Amino acid sequence: MITTITRVEVLDVRFPTSAGRHGSDAMHPDPDYSAAYVILHTDRPDGLTGHGLTFTLGRGTELCVAGVHALAPIVVGATLESIAADMAGFWRRLTSDSQLRWLGPEKGVIHLSTAALVNAVWDLWAKAERKPVWKLLADMTPEALVACIDFRYITDAITPGDAVALLRDRERGRADRQAEIGRVGYPAYTTSTGWLGYSESEVRARCRQAVTDGWTHFKMKVGDDPADDRRRAALVRDEIGPDHILMMDANGQ
Amino acid sequence: MITTITRVEVLDVRFPTSAGRHGSDAMHPDPDYSAAYVILHTDRPDGLTGHGLTFTLGRGTELCVAGVHALAPIVVGATLESIAADMAGFWRRLTSDSQLRWLGPEKGVIHLSTAALVNAVWDLWAKAERKPVWKLLADMTPEALVACIDFRYITDAITPGDAVALLRDRERGRADRQAEIGRVGYPAYTTSTGWLGYSESEVRARCRQAVTDGWTHFKMKVGDDPADDRRRAALVRDEIGPDHILMMDANGQ
């Protein structure tokens, strides 16, 4: 079945997270975690849609929404099959529009907007294959996976041939790794315990809950005041105990 | 007299330059040279305004217009005197908005929009001093000039102290250099002779006119087809003669 993308819908979704200092760090003391949220509509009789988003901090989300609208003509009318057959070419088309590329092409607002669209295409593709995205990727041959990447600006670091060889070399362990993920899950850490603007009691309560929930890695935000960072690190360590991993992020402060 | 910025006006100005292939190069075959054009209105009884722009290629100019609107609250209500007293701080405020900085802060659309606003402030400042911008800068002490720059991300290459010492060292020749510019002008080159999409006859006619007008440096665009580049370079050289400078730009192709 041929799937044609018929329309790009974009939502400006904002959450007032700054009210609770959720997401606060040394560079972003009052973020409103938000998103330009893309829905790709198709002509499929089953109403299949692809969803993607680009993350923003509140103000300026409207710029990413406008950026998606500016890029949308490159996507509307394309078939999922033609995109999936040449994902690198699709990326190149999005980032090579001869007038829009002046605004980026692979940085800032245009980059964020491109990401929302490309994420939505991956979602559409995976849904069409009735798989989660990770499984769609994991089932690809090395050649197919490498063909999804535009190597234009990275061949000085790695070529398509290098990448295929690297993936081919790791192919042996693939089945074991998939089994392991199915068994124990994918390693993750939590940042929700240590946002910079949280009170001591909130950090303690959240660490305690996260330990109970089975987390083993805990990230805290630092970079405002060194003495305060030491004090907060001590209380996180006190809550998570000596065996769990304490991570720190100064966010470029 | 205190000058308060009361309103930021932004115009989406587009010129259909692609119709004549003006501005065409290897990466941008059909640019419509355009701009987000900023006018800073003030409360001055003489109606003083500051004008600035950021250059765009047509599509997406609306993103830069929206970017200026997003940054405008940082400028409206500020006095020219407070900005001029701490130009580096003003730049830092524009690029450090805790939510907007996620979109850049110093790249892409947000960077282009910041530039339009900052250019307009320089224009306003120079007009208030009744000088062209170059003269406003040339009349500054090394300390005052260096205080206009935000050194946040460049101190590994140059510090404010290094910069002051460098300018102090060159201070001796300043009067002579200003006199020379008044006498012979500032060296410049023309790109208008060699846009990539121009026909041979157009390149020849434009080179001939530019030589007549006194130009000594001529830039041509290259990077599409090497054989074609050689052919076009030969005809530009034929027109400008052996003593003028022929420059080439592949625009990252």
mmCIF file of N, CA and C in Angstrom, chain B residues 103-225:
data_model
loop_
_atom_site.group_PDB
_atom_site.id
_atom_site.type_symbol
_atom_site.label_atom_id
_atom_site.label_comp_id
_atom_site.label_asym_id
_atom_site.label_seq_id
_atom_site.Cartn_x
_atom_site.Cartn_y
_atom_site.Cartn_z
ATOM 1 N N LEU B 103 16.830 28.026 21.573
ATOM 2 C CA LEU B 103 16.682 28.025 20.109
ATOM 3 C C LEU B 103 17.953 28.462 19.393
ATOM 4 N N GLY B 104 18.970 28.773 20.129
ATOM 5 C CA GLY B 104 20.190 29.276 19.519
ATOM 6 C C GLY B 104 21.338 28.935 20.429
ATOM 7 N N PRO B 105 21.745 29.860 21.282
ATOM 8 C CA PRO B 105 21.349 31.267 21.299
ATOM 9 C C PRO B 105 22.106 32.089 20.260
ATOM 10 N N GLU B 106 23.252 31.624 19.842
ATOM 11 C CA GLU B 106 24.027 32.438 18.918
ATOM 12 C C GLU B 106 24.246 31.664 17.625
ATOM 13 N N LYS B 107 23.144 31.188 17.072
ATOM 14 C CA LYS B 107 23.195 30.492 15.783
ATOM 15 C C LYS B 107 21.828 30.542 15.109
ATOM 16 N N GLY B 108 21.841 30.426 13.793
ATOM 17 C CA GLY B 108 20.596 30.288 13.049
ATOM 18 C C GLY B 108 19.668 31.487 13.166
ATOM 19 N N VAL B 109 18.364 31.180 13.157
ATOM 20 C CA VAL B 109 17.339 32.223 13.110
ATOM 21 C C VAL B 109 17.484 33.224 14.255
ATOM 22 N N ILE B 110 17.698 32.727 15.470
ATOM 23 C CA ILE B 110 17.800 33.624 16.627
ATOM 24 C C ILE B 110 19.017 34.540 16.494
ATOM 25 N N HIS B 111 20.096 34.015 15.944
ATOM 26 C CA HIS B 111 21.300 34.824 15.741
ATOM 27 C C HIS B 111 21.039 35.911 14.696
ATOM 28 N N LEU B 112 20.395 35.537 13.593
ATOM 29 C CA LEU B 112 20.061 36.504 12.543
ATOM 30 C C LEU B 112 19.139 37.592 13.102
ATOM 31 N N SER B 113 18.155 37.190 13.898
ATOM 32 C CA SER B 113 17.216 38.157 14.470
ATOM 33 C C SER B 113 17.926 39.082 15.453
ATOM 34 N N THR B 114 18.812 38.523 16.262
ATOM 35 C CA THR B 114 19.598 39.329 17.196
ATOM 36 C C THR B 114 20.411 40.375 16.433
ATOM 37 N N ALA B 115 20.997 39.943 15.317
ATOM 38 C CA ALA B 115 21.819 40.851 14.513
ATOM 39 C C ALA B 115 21.014 42.052 14.024
ATOM 40 N N ALA B 116 19.777 41.809 13.551
ATOM 41 C CA ALA B 116 18.943 42.912 13.056
ATOM 42 C C ALA B 116 18.702 43.935 14.161
ATOM 43 N N LEU B 117 18.410 43.446 15.360
ATOM 44 C CA LEU B 117 18.153 44.347 16.491
ATOM 45 C C LEU B 117 19.409 45.108 16.895
ATOM 46 N N VAL B 118 20.527 44.399 16.988
ATOM 47 C CA VAL B 118 21.770 45.041 17.419
ATOM 48 C C VAL B 118 22.238 46.051 16.371
ATOM 49 N N ASN B 119 22.085 45.710 15.080
ATOM 50 C CA ASN B 119 22.427 46.667 14.023
ATOM 51 C C ASN B 119 21.586 47.936 14.156
ATOM 52 N N ALA B 120 20.308 47.761 14.461
ATOM 53 C CA ALA B 120 19.423 48.922 14.596
ATOM 54 C C ALA B 120 19.833 49.791 15.782
ATOM 55 N N VAL B 121 20.303 49.169 16.862
ATOM 56 C CA VAL B 121 20.778 49.943 18.019
ATOM 57 C C VAL B 121 22.023 50.748 17.651
ATOM 58 N N TRP B 122 22.950 50.117 16.912
ATOM 59 C CA TRP B 122 24.147 50.853 16.472
ATOM 60 C C TRP B 122 23.763 52.050 15.609
ATOM 61 N N ASP B 123 22.796 51.834 14.714
ATOM 62 C CA ASP B 123 22.342 52.935 13.857
ATOM 63 C C ASP B 123 21.749 54.061 14.716
ATOM 64 N N LEU B 124 20.932 53.670 15.698
ATOM 65 C CA LEU B 124 20.312 54.665 16.583
ATOM 66 C C LEU B 124 21.375 55.436 17.358
ATOM 67 N N TRP B 125 22.336 54.722 17.887
ATOM 68 C CA TRP B 125 23.419 55.316 18.676
ATOM 69 C C TRP B 125 24.219 56.321 17.826
ATOM 70 N N ALA B 126 24.592 55.890 16.619
ATOM 71 C CA ALA B 126 25.393 56.757 15.739
ATOM 72 C C ALA B 126 24.607 58.009 15.332
ATOM 73 N N LYS B 127 23.322 57.814 15.015
ATOM 74 C CA LYS B 127 22.505 58.980 14.658
ATOM 75 C C LYS B 127 22.400 59.947 15.835
ATOM 76 N N ALA B 128 22.236 59.409 17.054
ATOM 77 C CA ALA B 128 22.142 60.271 18.236
ATOM 78 C C ALA B 128 23.428 61.066 18.422
ATOM 79 N N GLU B 129 24.542 60.477 18.019
ATOM 80 C CA GLU B 129 25.844 61.163 18.115
ATOM 81 C C GLU B 129 26.136 61.978 16.852
ATOM 82 N N ARG B 130 25.231 61.912 15.901
ATOM 83 C CA ARG B 130 25.386 62.629 14.612
ATOM 84 C C ARG B 130 26.684 62.244 13.897
ATOM 85 N N LYS B 131 26.930 60.943 13.863
ATOM 86 C CA LYS B 131 28.113 60.402 13.181
ATOM 87 C C LYS B 131 27.699 59.165 12.393
ATOM 88 N N PRO B 132 28.454 58.815 11.338
ATOM 89 C CA PRO B 132 28.277 57.464 10.792
ATOM 90 C C PRO B 132 28.820 56.436 11.793
ATOM 91 N N VAL B 133 28.362 55.175 11.671
ATOM 92 C CA VAL B 133 28.765 54.157 12.650
ATOM 93 C C VAL B 133 30.290 53.986 12.683
ATOM 94 N N TRP B 134 30.928 54.028 11.507
ATOM 95 C CA TRP B 134 32.376 53.799 11.502
ATOM 96 C C TRP B 134 33.102 54.865 12.320
ATOM 97 N N LYS B 135 32.580 56.090 12.278
ATOM 98 C CA LYS B 135 33.234 57.181 12.991
ATOM 99 C C LYS B 135 32.972 57.063 14.503
ATOM 100 N N LEU B 136 31.749 56.620 14.842
ATOM 101 C CA LEU B 136 31.441 56.354 16.259
ATOM 102 C C LEU B 136 32.442 55.355 16.833
ATOM 103 N N LEU B 137 32.709 54.282 16.074
ATOM 104 C CA LEU B 137 33.655 53.252 16.524
ATOM 105 C C LEU B 137 35.081 53.791 16.549
ATOM 106 N N ALA B 138 35.471 54.511 15.480
ATOM 107 C CA ALA B 138 36.856 54.982 15.372
ATOM 108 C C ALA B 138 37.193 56.002 16.460
ATOM 109 N N ASP B 139 36.187 56.710 16.966
ATOM 110 C CA ASP B 139 36.433 57.722 17.996
ATOM 111 C C ASP B 139 36.490 57.136 19.409
ATOM 112 N N MET B 140 36.161 55.852 19.556
ATOM 113 C CA MET B 140 36.150 55.245 20.898
ATOM 114 C C MET B 140 37.570 55.002 21.396
ATOM 115 N N THR B 141 37.749 55.076 22.716
ATOM 116 C CA THR B 141 39.010 54.627 23.312
ATOM 117 C C THR B 141 39.064 53.104 23.187
ATOM 118 N N PRO B 142 40.271 52.522 23.241
ATOM 119 C CA PRO B 142 40.356 51.051 23.231
ATOM 120 C C PRO B 142 39.459 50.422 24.302
ATOM 121 N N GLU B 143 39.438 51.005 25.488
ATOM 122 C CA GLU B 143 38.619 50.438 26.572
ATOM 123 C C GLU B 143 37.131 50.480 26.224
ATOM 124 N N ALA B 144 36.680 51.581 25.663
ATOM 125 C CA ALA B 144 35.255 51.720 25.320
ATOM 126 C C ALA B 144 34.862 50.746 24.216
ATOM 127 N N LEU B 145 35.743 50.599 23.226
ATOM 128 C CA LEU B 145 35.447 49.689 22.111
ATOM 129 C C LEU B 145 35.379 48.245 22.602
ATOM 130 N N VAL B 146 36.352 47.855 23.426
ATOM 131 C CA VAL B 146 36.396 46.483 23.943
ATOM 132 C C VAL B 146 35.191 46.197 24.838
ATOM 133 N N ALA B 147 34.694 47.233 25.521
ATOM 134 C CA ALA B 147 33.536 47.060 26.402
ATOM 135 C C ALA B 147 32.247 46.801 25.612
ATOM 136 N N CYS B 148 32.294 46.940 24.296
ATOM 137 C CA CYS B 148 31.116 46.643 23.454
ATOM 138 C C CYS B 148 30.970 45.154 23.155
ATOM 139 N N ILE B 149 32.011 44.371 23.441
ATOM 140 C CA ILE B 149 32.052 42.960 23.035
ATOM 141 C C ILE B 149 31.771 42.039 24.224
ATOM 142 N N ASP B 150 30.916 41.050 24.017
ATOM 143 C CA ASP B 150 30.720 40.003 25.014
ATOM 144 C C ASP B 150 31.796 38.930 24.795
ATOM 145 N N PHE B 151 32.730 38.834 25.712
ATOM 146 C CA PHE B 151 33.860 37.899 25.566
ATOM 147 C C PHE B 151 33.550 36.493 26.079
ATOM 148 N N ARG B 152 32.287 36.244 26.447
ATOM 149 C CA ARG B 152 31.959 34.987 27.115
ATOM 150 C C ARG B 152 32.581 33.745 26.480
ATOM 151 N N TYR B 153 32.466 33.616 25.170
ATOM 152 C CA TYR B 153 32.896 32.372 24.526
ATOM 153 C C TYR B 153 34.213 32.521 23.766
ATOM 154 N N ILE B 154 34.951 33.619 23.953
ATOM 155 C CA ILE B 154 36.160 33.806 23.145
ATOM 156 C C ILE B 154 37.420 34.060 23.963
ATOM 157 N N THR B 155 37.326 34.005 25.293
ATOM 158 C CA THR B 155 38.507 34.318 26.097
ATOM 159 C C THR B 155 39.630 33.304 25.922
ATOM 160 N N ASP B 156 39.315 32.103 25.393
ATOM 161 C CA ASP B 156 40.406 31.169 25.113
ATOM 162 C C ASP B 156 41.231 31.646 23.920
ATOM 163 N N ALA B 157 40.655 32.499 23.071
ATOM 164 C CA ALA B 157 41.390 33.045 21.929
ATOM 165 C C ALA B 157 41.921 34.441 22.229
ATOM 166 N N ILE B 158 41.121 35.271 22.888
ATOM 167 C CA ILE B 158 41.537 36.637 23.205
ATOM 168 C C ILE B 158 40.756 37.134 24.420
ATOM 169 N N THR B 159 41.457 37.807 25.335
ATOM 170 C CA THR B 159 40.806 38.358 26.521
ATOM 171 C C THR B 159 40.570 39.854 26.315
ATOM 172 N N PRO B 160 39.713 40.469 27.130
ATOM 173 C CA PRO B 160 39.524 41.924 27.023
ATOM 174 C C PRO B 160 40.859 42.663 27.173
ATOM 175 N N GLY B 161 41.698 42.200 28.087
ATOM 176 C CA GLY B 161 43.004 42.847 28.267
ATOM 177 C C GLY B 161 43.874 42.762 27.019
ATOM 178 N N ASP B 162 43.916 41.567 26.390
ATOM 179 C CA ASP B 162 44.652 41.396 25.128
ATOM 180 C C ASP B 162 44.138 42.376 24.074
ATOM 181 N N ALA B 163 42.817 42.478 23.990
ATOM 182 C CA ALA B 163 42.209 43.308 22.948
ATOM 183 C C ALA B 163 42.555 44.780 23.159
ATOM 184 N N VAL B 164 42.496 45.227 24.403
ATOM 185 C CA VAL B 164 42.845 46.624 24.702
ATOM 186 C C VAL B 164 44.310 46.879 24.326
ATOM 187 N N ALA B 165 45.198 45.953 24.689
ATOM 188 C CA ALA B 165 46.628 46.120 24.389
ATOM 189 C C ALA B 165 46.856 46.202 22.880
ATOM 190 N N LEU B 166 46.128 45.352 22.128
ATOM 191 C CA LEU B 166 46.257 45.333 20.672
ATOM 192 C C LEU B 166 45.819 46.669 20.068
ATOM 193 N N LEU B 167 44.682 47.164 20.533
ATOM 194 C CA LEU B 167 44.179 48.447 20.012
ATOM 195 C C LEU B 167 45.080 49.606 20.449
ATOM 196 N N ARG B 168 45.573 49.521 21.687
ATOM 197 C CA ARG B 168 46.472 50.571 22.197
ATOM 198 C C ARG B 168 47.731 50.641 21.318
ATOM 199 N N ASP B 169 48.233 49.475 20.956
ATOM 200 C CA ASP B 169 49.440 49.396 20.134
ATOM 201 C C ASP B 169 49.237 50.038 18.755
ATOM 202 N N ARG B 170 48.039 49.928 18.219
ATOM 203 C CA ARG B 170 47.759 50.463 16.881
ATOM 204 C C ARG B 170 47.271 51.912 16.937
ATOM 205 N N GLU B 171 47.132 52.450 18.159
ATOM 206 C CA GLU B 171 46.541 53.785 18.288
ATOM 207 C C GLU B 171 47.364 54.844 17.557
ATOM 208 N N ARG B 172 48.693 54.664 17.533
ATOM 209 C CA ARG B 172 49.562 55.673 16.916
ATOM 210 C C ARG B 172 49.143 56.012 15.483
ATOM 211 N N GLY B 173 48.862 54.959 14.688
ATOM 212 C CA GLY B 173 48.569 55.181 13.271
ATOM 213 C C GLY B 173 47.138 55.604 12.977
ATOM 214 N N ARG B 174 46.316 55.735 14.019
ATOM 215 C CA ARG B 174 44.881 55.941 13.807
ATOM 216 C C ARG B 174 44.569 57.180 12.955
ATOM 217 N N ALA B 175 45.161 58.312 13.292
ATOM 218 C CA ALA B 175 44.867 59.562 12.563
ATOM 219 C C ALA B 175 45.251 59.435 11.087
ATOM 220 N N ASP B 176 46.404 58.827 10.851
ATOM 221 C CA ASP B 176 46.846 58.640 9.459
ATOM 222 C C ASP B 176 45.873 57.756 8.687
ATOM 223 N N ARG B 177 45.407 56.684 9.346
ATOM 224 C CA ARG B 177 44.512 55.758 8.654
ATOM 225 C C ARG B 177 43.169 56.429 8.337
ATOM 226 N N GLN B 178 42.678 57.220 9.280
ATOM 227 C CA GLN B 178 41.424 57.937 9.014
ATOM 228 C C GLN B 178 41.596 58.916 7.858
ATOM 229 N N ALA B 179 42.748 59.596 7.821
ATOM 230 C CA ALA B 179 43.000 60.549 6.731
ATOM 231 C C ALA B 179 43.070 59.812 5.392
ATOM 232 N N GLU B 180 43.694 58.618 5.415
ATOM 233 C CA GLU B 180 43.821 57.845 4.177
ATOM 234 C C GLU B 180 42.449 57.390 3.661
ATOM 235 N N ILE B 181 41.594 56.939 4.591
ATOM 236 C CA ILE B 181 40.249 56.523 4.172
ATOM 237 C C ILE B 181 39.495 57.706 3.579
ATOM 238 N N GLY B 182 39.644 58.884 4.197
ATOM 239 C CA GLY B 182 38.979 60.071 3.654
ATOM 240 C C GLY B 182 39.475 60.389 2.253
ATOM 241 N N ARG B 183 40.745 60.098 2.006
ATOM 242 C CA ARG B 183 41.377 60.438 0.734
ATOM 243 C C ARG B 183 41.056 59.402 -0.353
ATOM 244 N N VAL B 184 41.296 58.089 -0.044
ATOM 245 C CA VAL B 184 41.168 57.063 -1.090
ATOM 246 C C VAL B 184 39.991 56.109 -0.897
ATOM 247 N N GLY B 185 39.311 56.237 0.237
ATOM 248 C CA GLY B 185 38.195 55.329 0.488
ATOM 249 C C GLY B 185 38.657 54.012 1.081
ATOM 250 N N TYR B 186 37.682 53.140 1.379
ATOM 251 C CA TYR B 186 37.971 51.859 2.004
ATOM 252 C C TYR B 186 38.028 50.787 0.916
ATOM 253 N N PRO B 187 39.035 49.923 0.934
ATOM 254 C CA PRO B 187 39.143 48.915 -0.134
ATOM 255 C C PRO B 187 37.895 48.043 -0.201
ATOM 256 N N ALA B 188 37.432 47.772 -1.394
ATOM 257 C CA ALA B 188 36.236 46.944 -1.567
ATOM 258 C C ALA B 188 36.363 46.125 -2.839
ATOM 259 N N TYR B 189 35.584 45.086 -2.931
ATOM 260 C CA TYR B 189 35.535 44.308 -4.172
ATOM 261 C C TYR B 189 34.090 44.233 -4.633
ATOM 262 N N THR B 190 33.890 43.837 -5.898
ATOM 263 C CA THR B 190 32.525 43.656 -6.399
ATOM 264 C C THR B 190 32.255 42.180 -6.678
ATOM 265 N N THR B 191 31.074 41.723 -6.247
ATOM 266 C CA THR B 191 30.621 40.364 -6.583
ATOM 267 C C THR B 191 29.620 40.420 -7.731
ATOM 268 N N SER B 192 29.179 41.601 -8.070
ATOM 269 C CA SER B 192 28.058 41.742 -9.008
ATOM 270 C C SER B 192 28.404 41.339 -10.426
ATOM 271 N N THR B 193 29.683 41.084 -10.672
ATOM 272 C CA THR B 193 30.101 40.708 -12.023
ATOM 273 C C THR B 193 29.994 39.211 -12.271
ATOM 274 N N GLY B 194 30.025 38.401 -11.217
ATOM 275 C CA GLY B 194 30.241 36.976 -11.450
ATOM 276 C C GLY B 194 29.284 36.010 -10.780
ATOM 277 N N TRP B 195 28.011 36.392 -10.634
ATOM 278 C CA TRP B 195 27.068 35.424 -10.079
ATOM 279 C C TRP B 195 26.991 34.203 -10.978
ATOM 280 N N LEU B 196 26.814 33.036 -10.356
ATOM 281 C CA LEU B 196 26.961 31.777 -11.085
ATOM 282 C C LEU B 196 25.958 31.610 -12.228
ATOM 283 N N GLY B 197 24.764 32.168 -12.078
ATOM 284 C CA GLY B 197 23.724 31.958 -13.075
ATOM 285 C C GLY B 197 23.760 32.939 -14.236
ATOM 286 N N TYR B 198 24.719 33.863 -14.236
ATOM 287 C CA TYR B 198 24.779 34.867 -15.304
ATOM 288 C C TYR B 198 25.245 34.249 -16.630
ATOM 289 N N SER B 199 24.714 34.791 -17.718
ATOM 290 C CA SER B 199 25.178 34.372 -19.043
ATOM 291 C C SER B 199 26.555 34.977 -19.304
ATOM 292 N N GLU B 200 27.247 34.433 -20.299
ATOM 293 C CA GLU B 200 28.570 34.950 -20.648
ATOM 294 C C GLU B 200 28.510 36.426 -21.005
ATOM 295 N N SER B 201 27.516 36.784 -21.795
ATOM 296 C CA SER B 201 27.443 38.174 -22.249
ATOM 297 C C SER B 201 27.178 39.107 -21.060
ATOM 298 N N GLU B 202 26.384 38.641 -20.091
ATOM 299 C CA GLU B 202 26.111 39.475 -18.919
ATOM 300 C C GLU B 202 27.381 39.654 -18.080
ATOM 301 N N VAL B 203 28.142 38.564 -17.889
ATOM 302 C CA VAL B 203 29.395 38.665 -17.132
ATOM 303 C C VAL B 203 30.344 39.646 -17.820
ATOM 304 N N ARG B 204 30.473 39.517 -19.142
ATOM 305 C CA ARG B 204 31.371 40.416 -19.883
ATOM 306 C C ARG B 204 30.928 41.878 -19.732
ATOM 307 N N ALA B 205 29.654 42.137 -19.938
ATOM 308 C CA ALA B 205 29.153 43.517 -19.877
ATOM 309 C C ALA B 205 29.364 44.108 -18.480
ATOM 310 N N ARG B 206 29.113 43.285 -17.451
ATOM 311 C CA ARG B 206 29.244 43.778 -16.082
ATOM 312 C C ARG B 206 30.707 44.012 -15.709
ATOM 313 N N CYS B 207 31.595 43.126 -16.155
ATOM 314 C CA CYS B 207 33.031 43.319 -15.895
ATOM 315 C C CYS B 207 33.505 44.631 -16.549
ATOM 316 N N ARG B 208 33.085 44.831 -17.788
ATOM 317 C CA ARG B 208 33.505 46.028 -18.519
ATOM 318 C C ARG B 208 33.050 47.279 -17.776
ATOM 319 N N GLN B 209 31.789 47.279 -17.322
ATOM 320 C CA GLN B 209 31.250 48.442 -16.604
ATOM 321 C C GLN B 209 32.004 48.660 -15.286
ATOM 322 N N ALA B 210 32.292 47.539 -14.587
ATOM 323 C CA ALA B 210 32.953 47.651 -13.276
ATOM 324 C C ALA B 210 34.378 48.180 -13.430
ATOM 325 N N VAL B 211 35.068 47.760 -14.483
ATOM 326 C CA VAL B 211 36.417 48.295 -14.736
ATOM 327 C C VAL B 211 36.330 49.801 -14.979
ATOM 328 N N THR B 212 35.353 50.197 -15.792
ATOM 329 C CA THR B 212 35.130 51.629 -16.068
ATOM 330 C C THR B 212 34.849 52.399 -14.776
ATOM 331 N N ASP B 213 34.097 51.756 -13.861
ATOM 332 C CA ASP B 213 33.731 52.417 -12.602
ATOM 333 C C ASP B 213 34.878 52.448 -11.600
ATOM 334 N N GLY B 214 36.018 51.843 -11.946
ATOM 335 C CA GLY B 214 37.188 51.951 -11.070
ATOM 336 C C GLY B 214 37.423 50.775 -10.143
ATOM 337 N N TRP B 215 36.639 49.703 -10.257
ATOM 338 C CA TRP B 215 36.874 48.538 -9.407
ATOM 339 C C TRP B 215 38.209 47.892 -9.748
ATOM 340 N N THR B 216 38.856 47.316 -8.727
ATOM 341 C CA THR B 216 40.142 46.644 -8.943
ATOM 342 C C THR B 216 40.101 45.170 -8.526
ATOM 343 N N HIS B 217 39.068 44.790 -7.756
ATOM 344 C CA HIS B 217 38.937 43.410 -7.277
ATOM 345 C C HIS B 217 37.569 42.872 -7.701
ATOM 346 N N PHE B 218 37.572 41.695 -8.301
ATOM 347 C CA PHE B 218 36.334 41.137 -8.884
ATOM 348 C C PHE B 218 36.136 39.718 -8.376
ATOM 349 N N LYS B 219 34.967 39.455 -7.779
ATOM 350 C CA LYS B 219 34.721 38.102 -7.280
ATOM 351 C C LYS B 219 33.770 37.377 -8.213
ATOM 352 N N MET B 220 34.082 36.096 -8.460
ATOM 353 C CA MET B 220 33.159 35.259 -9.227
ATOM 354 C C MET B 220 32.799 34.020 -8.404
ATOM 355 N N LYS B 221 31.608 33.489 -8.657
ATOM 356 C CA LYS B 221 31.160 32.302 -7.966
ATOM 357 C C LYS B 221 31.582 31.066 -8.745
ATOM 358 N N VAL B 222 32.036 30.042 -8.044
ATOM 359 C CA VAL B 222 32.465 28.785 -8.661
ATOM 360 C C VAL B 222 31.883 27.616 -7.858
ATOM 361 N N GLY B 223 32.200 26.390 -8.286
ATOM 362 C CA GLY B 223 31.859 25.232 -7.464
ATOM 363 C C GLY B 223 30.798 24.324 -8.066
ATOM 364 N N ASP B 224 30.262 24.694 -9.232
ATOM 365 C CA ASP B 224 29.247 23.839 -9.834
ATOM 366 C C ASP B 224 29.939 22.798 -10.721
ATOM 367 N N ASP B 225 30.554 23.259 -11.801
ATOM 368 C CA ASP B 225 31.250 22.366 -12.724
ATOM 369 C C ASP B 225 32.645 22.942 -13.001
#
